[in-house]
PDB file of C-alpha atoms in Angstrom:
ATOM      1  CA  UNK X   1     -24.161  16.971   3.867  1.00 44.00           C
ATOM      2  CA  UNK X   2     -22.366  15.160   6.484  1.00 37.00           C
ATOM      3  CA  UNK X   3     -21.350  12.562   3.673  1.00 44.00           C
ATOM      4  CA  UNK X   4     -20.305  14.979   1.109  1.00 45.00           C
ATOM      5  CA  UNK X   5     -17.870  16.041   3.953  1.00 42.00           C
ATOM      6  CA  UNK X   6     -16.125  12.654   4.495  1.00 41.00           C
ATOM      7  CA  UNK X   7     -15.616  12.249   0.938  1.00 44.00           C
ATOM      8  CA  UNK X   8     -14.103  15.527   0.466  1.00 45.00           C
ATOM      9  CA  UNK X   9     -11.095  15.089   3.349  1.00 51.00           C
ATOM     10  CA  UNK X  10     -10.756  11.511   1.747  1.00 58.00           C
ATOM     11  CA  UNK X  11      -9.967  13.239  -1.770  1.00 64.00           C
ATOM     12  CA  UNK X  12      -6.722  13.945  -2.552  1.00 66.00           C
ATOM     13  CA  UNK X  13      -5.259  17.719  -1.637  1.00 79.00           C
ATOM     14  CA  UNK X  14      -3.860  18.017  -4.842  1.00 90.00           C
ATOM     15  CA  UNK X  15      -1.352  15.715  -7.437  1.00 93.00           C
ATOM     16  CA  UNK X  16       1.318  15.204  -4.527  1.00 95.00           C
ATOM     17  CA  UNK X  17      -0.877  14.065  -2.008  1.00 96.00           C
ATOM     18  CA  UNK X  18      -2.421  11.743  -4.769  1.00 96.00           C
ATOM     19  CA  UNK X  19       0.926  10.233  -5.237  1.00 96.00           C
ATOM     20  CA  UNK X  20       1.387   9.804  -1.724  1.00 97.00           C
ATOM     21  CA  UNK X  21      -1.770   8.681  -1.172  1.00 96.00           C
ATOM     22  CA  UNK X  22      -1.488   5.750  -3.747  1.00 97.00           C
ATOM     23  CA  UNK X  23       2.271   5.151  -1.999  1.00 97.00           C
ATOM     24  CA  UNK X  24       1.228   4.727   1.282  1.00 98.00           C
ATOM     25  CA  UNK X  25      -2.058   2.462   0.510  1.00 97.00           C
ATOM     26  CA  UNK X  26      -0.040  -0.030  -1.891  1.00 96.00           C
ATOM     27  CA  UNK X  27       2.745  -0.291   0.907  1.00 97.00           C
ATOM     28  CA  UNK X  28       0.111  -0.759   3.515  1.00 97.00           C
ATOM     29  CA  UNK X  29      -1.725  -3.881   2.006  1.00 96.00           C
ATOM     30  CA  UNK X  30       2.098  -5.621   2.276  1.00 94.00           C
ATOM     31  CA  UNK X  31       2.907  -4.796   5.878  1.00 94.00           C
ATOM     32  CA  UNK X  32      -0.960  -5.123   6.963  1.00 95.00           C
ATOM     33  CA  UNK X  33      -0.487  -8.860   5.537  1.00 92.00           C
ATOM     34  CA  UNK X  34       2.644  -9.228   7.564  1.00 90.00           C
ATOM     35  CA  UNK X  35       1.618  -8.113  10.531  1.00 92.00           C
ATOM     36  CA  UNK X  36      -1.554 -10.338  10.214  1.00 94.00           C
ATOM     37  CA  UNK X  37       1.018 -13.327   9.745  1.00 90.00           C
ATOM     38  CA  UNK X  38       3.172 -12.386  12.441  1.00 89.00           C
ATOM     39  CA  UNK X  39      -0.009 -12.502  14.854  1.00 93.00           C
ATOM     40  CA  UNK X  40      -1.024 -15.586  14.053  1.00 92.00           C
ATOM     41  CA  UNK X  41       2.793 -17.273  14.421  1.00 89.00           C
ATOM     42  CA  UNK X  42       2.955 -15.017  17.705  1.00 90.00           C
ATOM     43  CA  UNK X  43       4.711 -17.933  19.450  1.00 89.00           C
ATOM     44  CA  UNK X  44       7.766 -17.294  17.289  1.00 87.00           C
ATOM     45  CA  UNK X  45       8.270 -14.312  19.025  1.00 86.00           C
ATOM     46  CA  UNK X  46       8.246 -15.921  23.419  1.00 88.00           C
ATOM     47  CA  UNK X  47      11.299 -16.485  24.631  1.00 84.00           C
ATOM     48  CA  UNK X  48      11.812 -20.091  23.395  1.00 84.00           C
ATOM     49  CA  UNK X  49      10.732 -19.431  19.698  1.00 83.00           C
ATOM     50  CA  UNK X  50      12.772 -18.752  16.919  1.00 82.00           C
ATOM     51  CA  UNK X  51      12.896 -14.918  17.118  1.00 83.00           C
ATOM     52  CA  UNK X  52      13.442 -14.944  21.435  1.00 84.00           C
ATOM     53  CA  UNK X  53      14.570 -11.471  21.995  1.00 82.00           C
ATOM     54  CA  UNK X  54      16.698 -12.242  25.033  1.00 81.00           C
ATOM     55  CA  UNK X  55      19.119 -14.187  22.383  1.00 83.00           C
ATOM     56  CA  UNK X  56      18.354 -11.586  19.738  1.00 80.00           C
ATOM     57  CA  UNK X  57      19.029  -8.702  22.114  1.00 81.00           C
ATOM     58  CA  UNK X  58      22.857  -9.877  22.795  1.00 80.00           C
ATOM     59  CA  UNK X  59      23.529  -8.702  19.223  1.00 77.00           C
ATOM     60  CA  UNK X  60      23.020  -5.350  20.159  1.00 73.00           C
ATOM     61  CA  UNK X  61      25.566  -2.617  21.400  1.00 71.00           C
ATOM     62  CA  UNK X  62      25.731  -2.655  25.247  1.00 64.00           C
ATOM     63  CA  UNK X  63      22.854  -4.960  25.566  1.00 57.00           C
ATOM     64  CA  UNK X  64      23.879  -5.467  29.226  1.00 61.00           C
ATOM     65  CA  UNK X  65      23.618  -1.991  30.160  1.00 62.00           C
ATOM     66  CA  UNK X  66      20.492  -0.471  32.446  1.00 63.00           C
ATOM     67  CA  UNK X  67      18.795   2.021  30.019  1.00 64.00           C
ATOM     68  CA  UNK X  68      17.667  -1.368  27.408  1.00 70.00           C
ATOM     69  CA  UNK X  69      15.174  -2.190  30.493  1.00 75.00           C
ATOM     70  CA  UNK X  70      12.907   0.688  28.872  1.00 78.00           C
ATOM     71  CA  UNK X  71      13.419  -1.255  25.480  1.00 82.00           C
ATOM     72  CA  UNK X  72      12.202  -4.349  26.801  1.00 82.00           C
ATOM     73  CA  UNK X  73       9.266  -2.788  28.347  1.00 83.00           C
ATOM     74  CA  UNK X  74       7.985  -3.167  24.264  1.00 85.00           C
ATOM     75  CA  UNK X  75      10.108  -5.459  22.815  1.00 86.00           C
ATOM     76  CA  UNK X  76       9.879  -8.438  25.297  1.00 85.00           C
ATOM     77  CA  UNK X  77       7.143 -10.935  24.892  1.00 88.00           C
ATOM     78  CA  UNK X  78       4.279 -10.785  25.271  1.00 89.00           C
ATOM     79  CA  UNK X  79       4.054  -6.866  25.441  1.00 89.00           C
ATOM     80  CA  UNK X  80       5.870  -6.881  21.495  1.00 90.00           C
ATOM     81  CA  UNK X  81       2.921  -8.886  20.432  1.00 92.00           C
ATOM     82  CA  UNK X  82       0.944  -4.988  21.092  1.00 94.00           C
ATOM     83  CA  UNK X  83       3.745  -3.604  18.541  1.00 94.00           C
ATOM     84  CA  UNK X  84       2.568  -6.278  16.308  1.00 95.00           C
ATOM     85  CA  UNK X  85      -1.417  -5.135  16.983  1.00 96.00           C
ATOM     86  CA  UNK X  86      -0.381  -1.515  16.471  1.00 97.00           C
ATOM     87  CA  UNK X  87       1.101  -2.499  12.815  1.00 96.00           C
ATOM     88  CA  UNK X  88      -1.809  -3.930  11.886  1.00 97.00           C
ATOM     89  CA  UNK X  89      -4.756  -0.860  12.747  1.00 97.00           C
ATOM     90  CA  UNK X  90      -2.481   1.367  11.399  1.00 97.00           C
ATOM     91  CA  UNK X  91      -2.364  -0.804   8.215  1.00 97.00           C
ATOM     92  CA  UNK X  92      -5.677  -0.981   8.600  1.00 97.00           C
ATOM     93  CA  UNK X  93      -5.979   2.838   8.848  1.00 97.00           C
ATOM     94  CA  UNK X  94      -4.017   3.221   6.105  1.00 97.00           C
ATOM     95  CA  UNK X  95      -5.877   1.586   3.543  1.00 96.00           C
ATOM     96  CA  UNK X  96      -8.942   3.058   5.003  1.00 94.00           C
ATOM     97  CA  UNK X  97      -7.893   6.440   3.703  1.00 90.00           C
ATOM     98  CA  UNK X  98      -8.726   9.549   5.607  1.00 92.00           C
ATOM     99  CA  UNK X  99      -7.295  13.298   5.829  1.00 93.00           C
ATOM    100  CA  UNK X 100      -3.811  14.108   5.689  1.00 94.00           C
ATOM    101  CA  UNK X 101      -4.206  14.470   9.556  1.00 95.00           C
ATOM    102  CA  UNK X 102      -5.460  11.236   9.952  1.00 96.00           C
ATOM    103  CA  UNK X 103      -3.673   9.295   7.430  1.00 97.00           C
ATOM    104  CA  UNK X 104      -0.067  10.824   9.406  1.00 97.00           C
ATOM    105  CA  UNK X 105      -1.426   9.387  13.007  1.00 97.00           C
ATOM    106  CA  UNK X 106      -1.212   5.708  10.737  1.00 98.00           C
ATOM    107  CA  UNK X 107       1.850   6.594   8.697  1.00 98.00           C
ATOM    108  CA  UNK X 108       3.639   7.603  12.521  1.00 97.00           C
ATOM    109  CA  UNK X 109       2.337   4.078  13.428  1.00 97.00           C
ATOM    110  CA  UNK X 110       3.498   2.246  10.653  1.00 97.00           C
ATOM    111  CA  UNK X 111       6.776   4.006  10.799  1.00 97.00           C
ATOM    112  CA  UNK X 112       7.475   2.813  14.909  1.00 96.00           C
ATOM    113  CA  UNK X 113       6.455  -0.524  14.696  1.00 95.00           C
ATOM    114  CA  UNK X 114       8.804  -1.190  11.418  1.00 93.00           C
ATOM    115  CA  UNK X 115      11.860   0.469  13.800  1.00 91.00           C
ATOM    116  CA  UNK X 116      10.833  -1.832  16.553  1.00 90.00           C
ATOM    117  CA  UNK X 117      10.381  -4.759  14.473  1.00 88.00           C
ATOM    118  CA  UNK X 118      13.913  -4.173  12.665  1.00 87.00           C
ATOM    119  CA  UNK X 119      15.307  -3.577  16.424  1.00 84.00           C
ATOM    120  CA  UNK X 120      14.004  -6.635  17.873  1.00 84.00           C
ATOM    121  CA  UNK X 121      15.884  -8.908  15.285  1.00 78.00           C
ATOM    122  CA  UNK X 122      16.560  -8.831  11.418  1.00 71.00           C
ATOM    123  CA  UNK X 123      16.227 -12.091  10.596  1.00 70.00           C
ATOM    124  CA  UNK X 124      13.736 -12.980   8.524  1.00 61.00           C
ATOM    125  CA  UNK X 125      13.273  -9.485   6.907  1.00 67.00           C
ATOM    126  CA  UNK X 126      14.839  -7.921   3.512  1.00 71.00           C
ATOM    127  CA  UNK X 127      14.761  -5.781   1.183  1.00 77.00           C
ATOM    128  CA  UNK X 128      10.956  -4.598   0.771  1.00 82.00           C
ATOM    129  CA  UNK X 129      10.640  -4.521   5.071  1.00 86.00           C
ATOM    130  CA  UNK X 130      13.506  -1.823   4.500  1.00 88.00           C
ATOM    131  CA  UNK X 131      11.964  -0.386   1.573  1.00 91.00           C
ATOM    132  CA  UNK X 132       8.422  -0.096   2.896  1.00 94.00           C
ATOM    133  CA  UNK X 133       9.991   1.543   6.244  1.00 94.00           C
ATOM    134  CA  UNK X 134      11.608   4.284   3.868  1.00 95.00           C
ATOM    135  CA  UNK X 135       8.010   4.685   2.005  1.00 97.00           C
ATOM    136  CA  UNK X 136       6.632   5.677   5.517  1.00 98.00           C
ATOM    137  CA  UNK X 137       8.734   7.376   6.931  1.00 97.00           C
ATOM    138  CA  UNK X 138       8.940  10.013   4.041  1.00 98.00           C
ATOM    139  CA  UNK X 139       5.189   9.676   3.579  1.00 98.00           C
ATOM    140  CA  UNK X 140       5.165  10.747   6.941  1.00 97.00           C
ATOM    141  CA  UNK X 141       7.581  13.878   7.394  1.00 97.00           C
ATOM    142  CA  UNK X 142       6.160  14.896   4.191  1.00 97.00           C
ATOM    143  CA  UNK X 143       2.909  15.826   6.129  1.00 97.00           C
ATOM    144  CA  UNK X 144       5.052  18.158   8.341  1.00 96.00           C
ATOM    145  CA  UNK X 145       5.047  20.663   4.867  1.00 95.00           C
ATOM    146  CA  UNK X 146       1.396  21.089   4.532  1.00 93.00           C
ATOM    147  CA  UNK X 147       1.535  24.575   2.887  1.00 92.00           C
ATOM    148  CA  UNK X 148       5.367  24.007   1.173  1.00 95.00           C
ATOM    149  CA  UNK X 149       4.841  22.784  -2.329  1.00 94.00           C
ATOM    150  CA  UNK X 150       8.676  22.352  -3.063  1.00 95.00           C
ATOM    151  CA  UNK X 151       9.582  20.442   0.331  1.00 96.00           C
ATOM    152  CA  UNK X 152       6.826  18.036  -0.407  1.00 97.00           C
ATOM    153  CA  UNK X 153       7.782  17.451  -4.267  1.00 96.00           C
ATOM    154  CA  UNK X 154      10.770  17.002  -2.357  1.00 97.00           C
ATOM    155  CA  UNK X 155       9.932  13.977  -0.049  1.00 97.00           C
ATOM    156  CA  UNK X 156       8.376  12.455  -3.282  1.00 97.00           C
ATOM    157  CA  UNK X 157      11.522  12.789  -5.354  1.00 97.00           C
ATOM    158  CA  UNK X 158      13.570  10.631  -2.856  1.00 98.00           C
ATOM    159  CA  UNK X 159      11.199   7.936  -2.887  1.00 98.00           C
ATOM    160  CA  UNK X 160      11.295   7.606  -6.765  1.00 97.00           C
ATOM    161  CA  UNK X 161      14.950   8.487  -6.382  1.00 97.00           C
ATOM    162  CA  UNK X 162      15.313   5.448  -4.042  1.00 96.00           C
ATOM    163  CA  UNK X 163      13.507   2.924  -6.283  1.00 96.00           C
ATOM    164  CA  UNK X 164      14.994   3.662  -9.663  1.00 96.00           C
ATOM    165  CA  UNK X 165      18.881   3.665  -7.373  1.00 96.00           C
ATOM    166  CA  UNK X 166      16.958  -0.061  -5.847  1.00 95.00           C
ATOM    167  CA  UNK X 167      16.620  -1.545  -9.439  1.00 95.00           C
ATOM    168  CA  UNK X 168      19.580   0.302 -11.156  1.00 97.00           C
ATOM    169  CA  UNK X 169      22.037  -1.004  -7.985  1.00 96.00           C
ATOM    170  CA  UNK X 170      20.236  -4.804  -8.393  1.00 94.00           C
ATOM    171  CA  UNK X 171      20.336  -4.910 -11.647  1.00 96.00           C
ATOM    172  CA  UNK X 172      24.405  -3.578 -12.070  1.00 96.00           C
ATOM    173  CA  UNK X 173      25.885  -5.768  -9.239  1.00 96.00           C
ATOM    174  CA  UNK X 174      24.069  -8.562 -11.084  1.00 95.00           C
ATOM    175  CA  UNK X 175      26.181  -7.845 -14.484  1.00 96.00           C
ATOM    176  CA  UNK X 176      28.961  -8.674 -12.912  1.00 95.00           C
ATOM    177  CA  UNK X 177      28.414 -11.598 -11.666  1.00 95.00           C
ATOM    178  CA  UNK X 178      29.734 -14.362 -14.056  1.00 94.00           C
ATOM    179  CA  UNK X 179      26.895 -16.453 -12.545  1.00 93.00           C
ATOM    180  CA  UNK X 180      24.347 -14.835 -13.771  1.00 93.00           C
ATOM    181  CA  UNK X 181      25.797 -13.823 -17.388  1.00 94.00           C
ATOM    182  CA  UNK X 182      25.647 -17.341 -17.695  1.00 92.00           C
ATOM    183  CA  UNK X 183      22.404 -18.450 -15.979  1.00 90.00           C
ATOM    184  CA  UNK X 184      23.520 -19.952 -13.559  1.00 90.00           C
ATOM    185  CA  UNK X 185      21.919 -18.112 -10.324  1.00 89.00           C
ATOM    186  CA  UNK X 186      18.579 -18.390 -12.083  1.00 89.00           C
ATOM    187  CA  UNK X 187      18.655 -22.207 -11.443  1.00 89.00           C
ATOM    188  CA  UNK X 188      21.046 -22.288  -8.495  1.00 89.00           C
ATOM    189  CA  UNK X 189      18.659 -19.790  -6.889  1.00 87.00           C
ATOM    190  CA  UNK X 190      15.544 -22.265  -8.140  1.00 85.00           C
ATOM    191  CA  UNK X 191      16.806 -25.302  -6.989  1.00 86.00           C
ATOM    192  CA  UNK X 192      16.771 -23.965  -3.460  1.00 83.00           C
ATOM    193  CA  UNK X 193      14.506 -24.780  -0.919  1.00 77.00           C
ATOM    194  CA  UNK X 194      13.891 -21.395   0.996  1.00 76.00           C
ATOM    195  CA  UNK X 195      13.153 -19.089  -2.649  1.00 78.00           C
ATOM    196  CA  UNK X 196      13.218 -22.098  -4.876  1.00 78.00           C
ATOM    197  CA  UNK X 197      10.470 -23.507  -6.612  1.00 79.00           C
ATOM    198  CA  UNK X 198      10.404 -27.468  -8.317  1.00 85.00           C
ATOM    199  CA  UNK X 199       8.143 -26.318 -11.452  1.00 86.00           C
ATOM    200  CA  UNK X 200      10.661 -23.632 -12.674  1.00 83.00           C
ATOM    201  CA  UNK X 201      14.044 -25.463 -11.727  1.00 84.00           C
ATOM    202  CA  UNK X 202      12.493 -28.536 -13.519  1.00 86.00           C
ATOM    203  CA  UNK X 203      11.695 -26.154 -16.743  1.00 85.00           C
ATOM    204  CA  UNK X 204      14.996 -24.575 -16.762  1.00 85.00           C
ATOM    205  CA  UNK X 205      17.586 -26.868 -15.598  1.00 85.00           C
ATOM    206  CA  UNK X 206      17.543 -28.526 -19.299  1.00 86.00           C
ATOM    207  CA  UNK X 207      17.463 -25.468 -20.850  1.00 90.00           C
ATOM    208  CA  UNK X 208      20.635 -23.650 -20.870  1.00 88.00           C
ATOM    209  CA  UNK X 209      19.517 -20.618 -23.831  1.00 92.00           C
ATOM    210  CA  UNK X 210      16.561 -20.184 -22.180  1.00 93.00           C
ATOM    211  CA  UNK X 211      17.803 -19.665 -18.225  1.00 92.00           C
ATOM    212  CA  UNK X 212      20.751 -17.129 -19.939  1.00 94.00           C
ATOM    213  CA  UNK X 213      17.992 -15.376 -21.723  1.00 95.00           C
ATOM    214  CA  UNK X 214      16.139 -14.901 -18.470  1.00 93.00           C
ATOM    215  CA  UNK X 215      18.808 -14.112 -16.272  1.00 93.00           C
ATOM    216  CA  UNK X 216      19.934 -11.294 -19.159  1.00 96.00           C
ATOM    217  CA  UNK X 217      16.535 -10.138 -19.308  1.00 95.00           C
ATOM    218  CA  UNK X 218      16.158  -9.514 -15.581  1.00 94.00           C
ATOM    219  CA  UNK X 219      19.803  -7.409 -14.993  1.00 96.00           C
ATOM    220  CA  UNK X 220      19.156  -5.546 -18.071  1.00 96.00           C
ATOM    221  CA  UNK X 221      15.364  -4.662 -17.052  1.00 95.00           C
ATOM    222  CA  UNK X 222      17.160  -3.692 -13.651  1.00 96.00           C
ATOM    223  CA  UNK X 223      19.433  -1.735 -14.810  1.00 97.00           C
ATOM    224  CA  UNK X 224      17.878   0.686 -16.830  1.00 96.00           C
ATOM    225  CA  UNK X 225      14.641   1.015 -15.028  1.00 96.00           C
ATOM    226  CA  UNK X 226      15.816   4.656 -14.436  1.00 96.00           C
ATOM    227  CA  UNK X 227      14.891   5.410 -18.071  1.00 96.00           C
ATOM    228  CA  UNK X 228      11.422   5.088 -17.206  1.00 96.00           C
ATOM    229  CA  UNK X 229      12.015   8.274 -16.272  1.00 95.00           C
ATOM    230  CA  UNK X 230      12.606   9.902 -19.541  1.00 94.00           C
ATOM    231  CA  UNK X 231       9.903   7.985 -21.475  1.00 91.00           C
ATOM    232  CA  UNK X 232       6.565   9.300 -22.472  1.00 89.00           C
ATOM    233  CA  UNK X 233       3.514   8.095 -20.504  1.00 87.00           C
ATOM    234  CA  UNK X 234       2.329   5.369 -22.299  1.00 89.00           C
ATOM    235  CA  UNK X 235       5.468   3.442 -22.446  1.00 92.00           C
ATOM    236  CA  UNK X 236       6.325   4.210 -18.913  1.00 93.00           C
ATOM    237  CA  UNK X 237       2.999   2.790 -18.589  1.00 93.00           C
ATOM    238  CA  UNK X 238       4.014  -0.468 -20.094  1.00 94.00           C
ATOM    239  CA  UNK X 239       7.493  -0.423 -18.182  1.00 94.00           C
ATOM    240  CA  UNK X 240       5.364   0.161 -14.990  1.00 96.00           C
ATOM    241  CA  UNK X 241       2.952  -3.258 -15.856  1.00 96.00           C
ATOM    242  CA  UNK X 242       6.473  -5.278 -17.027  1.00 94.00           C
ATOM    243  CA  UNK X 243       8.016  -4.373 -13.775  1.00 94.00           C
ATOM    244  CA  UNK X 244       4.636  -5.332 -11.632  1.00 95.00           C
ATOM    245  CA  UNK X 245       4.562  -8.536 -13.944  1.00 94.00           C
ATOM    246  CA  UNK X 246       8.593  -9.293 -12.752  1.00 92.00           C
ATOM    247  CA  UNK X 247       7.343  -8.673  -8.933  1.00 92.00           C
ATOM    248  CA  UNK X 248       4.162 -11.180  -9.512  1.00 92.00           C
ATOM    249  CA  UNK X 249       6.073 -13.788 -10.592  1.00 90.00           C
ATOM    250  CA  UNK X 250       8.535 -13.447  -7.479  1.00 86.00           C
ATOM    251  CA  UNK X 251       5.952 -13.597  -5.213  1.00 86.00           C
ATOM    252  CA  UNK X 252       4.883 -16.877  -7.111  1.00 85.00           C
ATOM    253  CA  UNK X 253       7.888 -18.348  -7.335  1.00 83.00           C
ATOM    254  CA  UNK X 254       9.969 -17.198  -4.675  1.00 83.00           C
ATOM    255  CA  UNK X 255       7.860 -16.623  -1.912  1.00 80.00           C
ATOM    256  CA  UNK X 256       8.811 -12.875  -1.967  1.00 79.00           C
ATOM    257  CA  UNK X 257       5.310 -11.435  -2.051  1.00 81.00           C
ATOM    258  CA  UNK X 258       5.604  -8.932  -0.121  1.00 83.00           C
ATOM    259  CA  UNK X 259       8.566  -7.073  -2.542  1.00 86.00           C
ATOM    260  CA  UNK X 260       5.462  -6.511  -5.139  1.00 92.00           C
ATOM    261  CA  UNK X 261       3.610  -4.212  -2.530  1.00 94.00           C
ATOM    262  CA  UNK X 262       7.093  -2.816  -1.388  1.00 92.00           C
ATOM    263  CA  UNK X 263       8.483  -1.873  -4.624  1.00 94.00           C
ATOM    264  CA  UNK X 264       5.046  -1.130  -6.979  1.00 96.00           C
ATOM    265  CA  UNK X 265       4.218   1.616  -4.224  1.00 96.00           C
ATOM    266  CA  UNK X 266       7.109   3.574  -5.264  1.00 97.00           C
ATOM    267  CA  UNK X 267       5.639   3.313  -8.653  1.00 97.00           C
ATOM    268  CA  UNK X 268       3.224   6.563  -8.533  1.00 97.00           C
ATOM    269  CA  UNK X 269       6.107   8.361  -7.056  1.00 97.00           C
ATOM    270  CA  UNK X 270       8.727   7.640 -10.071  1.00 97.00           C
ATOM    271  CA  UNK X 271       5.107   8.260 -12.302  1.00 95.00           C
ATOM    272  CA  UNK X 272       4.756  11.511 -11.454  1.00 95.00           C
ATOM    273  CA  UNK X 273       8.604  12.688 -12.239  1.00 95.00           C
ATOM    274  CA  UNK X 274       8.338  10.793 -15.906  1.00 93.00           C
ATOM    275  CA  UNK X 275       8.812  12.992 -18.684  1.00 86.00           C
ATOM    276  CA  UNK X 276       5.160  12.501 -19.855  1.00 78.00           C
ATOM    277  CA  UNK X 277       3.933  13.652 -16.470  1.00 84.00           C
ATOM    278  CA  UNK X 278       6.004  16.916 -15.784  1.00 81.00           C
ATOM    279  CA  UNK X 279       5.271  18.134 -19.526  1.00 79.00           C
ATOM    280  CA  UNK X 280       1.393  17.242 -18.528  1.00 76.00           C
ATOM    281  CA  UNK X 281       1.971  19.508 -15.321  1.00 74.00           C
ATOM    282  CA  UNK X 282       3.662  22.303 -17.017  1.00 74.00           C
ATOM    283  CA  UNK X 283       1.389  22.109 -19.869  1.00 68.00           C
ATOM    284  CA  UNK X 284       3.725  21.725 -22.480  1.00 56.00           C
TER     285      UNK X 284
END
């Protein structure tokens, strides 16, 4: 009995909370790895390493002033290094699953630390540390609206309205770059030693058709990922497994692995506003 119990507040509420549910875990295994990492390169964070927060703290706004003493109270080492502990049980949590209850106790969690982390210093974090801070923090006010349908639906429709304006904006900005219509950036980018990788720059620096082909293939992908949105389920399905296929081969040859748990969460959420889906919901 007491079994049947637990797996009933894990299930899903209803479709929303699926979605959500799906969101939050995805973005979780990401930020659980990062936190993990940032544990174990601590040292980075004292007040000699790379990320010391009495340099980092001059970049911000009255630094000098009296009322940042309760800021360093958690963000000076070694007491940020419990900010970092935090992150990772309420990753931890997260992935775990639970009741709405319990899953917005590790969404609030996950939601602090990533202020306080992007507080302390932005170096060293991008696009999917931003991203996965959005995915929480509307996973988490959306648990305020327990009983309001529409003002959930809401809080879903910004985060697929957030990733299809994230690949649309990429993807746009990129066409007009003369760079990339050529192919250039693909092997400038390749070549480098922070996202570059010696394998690919060695197979496309000789290859001129087949860099432009790539680079055109990625801003036009980009650009009209919003379409997903009109297309019936199974293609959306197979736009869905080209864009996780795009994010794999980042992590692989960039080093950007944690954009594929960033960005693929938002998947269910632009899923369930697809064409195919709604007309499955209304029956149609």
């Amino acid at each position: 009995m007491l079994t049947k119990q637990i797996v009933a507040r894990r299930r899903p509420v209803d479709d929303i909370d699926r979605a959500f549910s799906r969101v939050e875990r995805l973005t979780a295994v990401g930020s659980t790895i990062g936190a993990l990492e940032q544990l174990v390169e601590r040292q980075k964070y004292d007040d000699k390493g790379l990320f010391s927060w009495p340099v980092n703290r001059t970049r911000l706004a009255g630094s000098r002033r009296t009322h940042y003493k309760h800021i360093d109270k958690v963000l000076a080492y070694p007491r940020f290094v419990n900010v970092m502990r935090a992150r990772f049980a309420s990753g931890l949590g997260l992935l775990a699953g639970g009741s709405r209850r319990t899953r917005a106790v590790w969404l609030t969690g996950m939601t602090g630390t990533g202020g306080a982390l992007c507080l302390r210093s932005n170096y060293g974090l991008d696009g999917s540390d931003h991203f996965a801070f959005i995915n929480y923090a509307v996973a988490m006010l959306e648990k305020l609206f327990p009983n309001d349908r529409q003002a959930r639906e809401y809080a879903l429709a910004f985060i697929a309205f957030q990733s299809c304006l994230s690949y649309f904006t990429s993807g746009s900005v990129k066409l007009t770059s003369p760079v990339w219509r050529n192919g250039d950036a693909l092997t400038g980018i390749f070549r480098t030693q922070t996202y570059g990788d010696r394998f690919f720059y060695d197979l496309l620096k000789d290859r001129p058709e087949l860099t432009k082909l790539l680079a055109w293939s990625v801003m036009v992908a980009e650009t009209v990922f919003p379409l997903v949105l009109l297309m019936p389920k199974p293609i959306a399905r197979l736009f869905f497994l080209g864009g996780m296929a795009f994010h794999v081969s980042n992590a692989k040859f960039m080093g950007l692995n944690r954009f594929f748990w960033s960005f693929v969460a938002t998947y269910p959420a632009v899923s369930y506003f697809t064409r195919g889906s709604v007309r499955a919901r209304s029956g149609a």
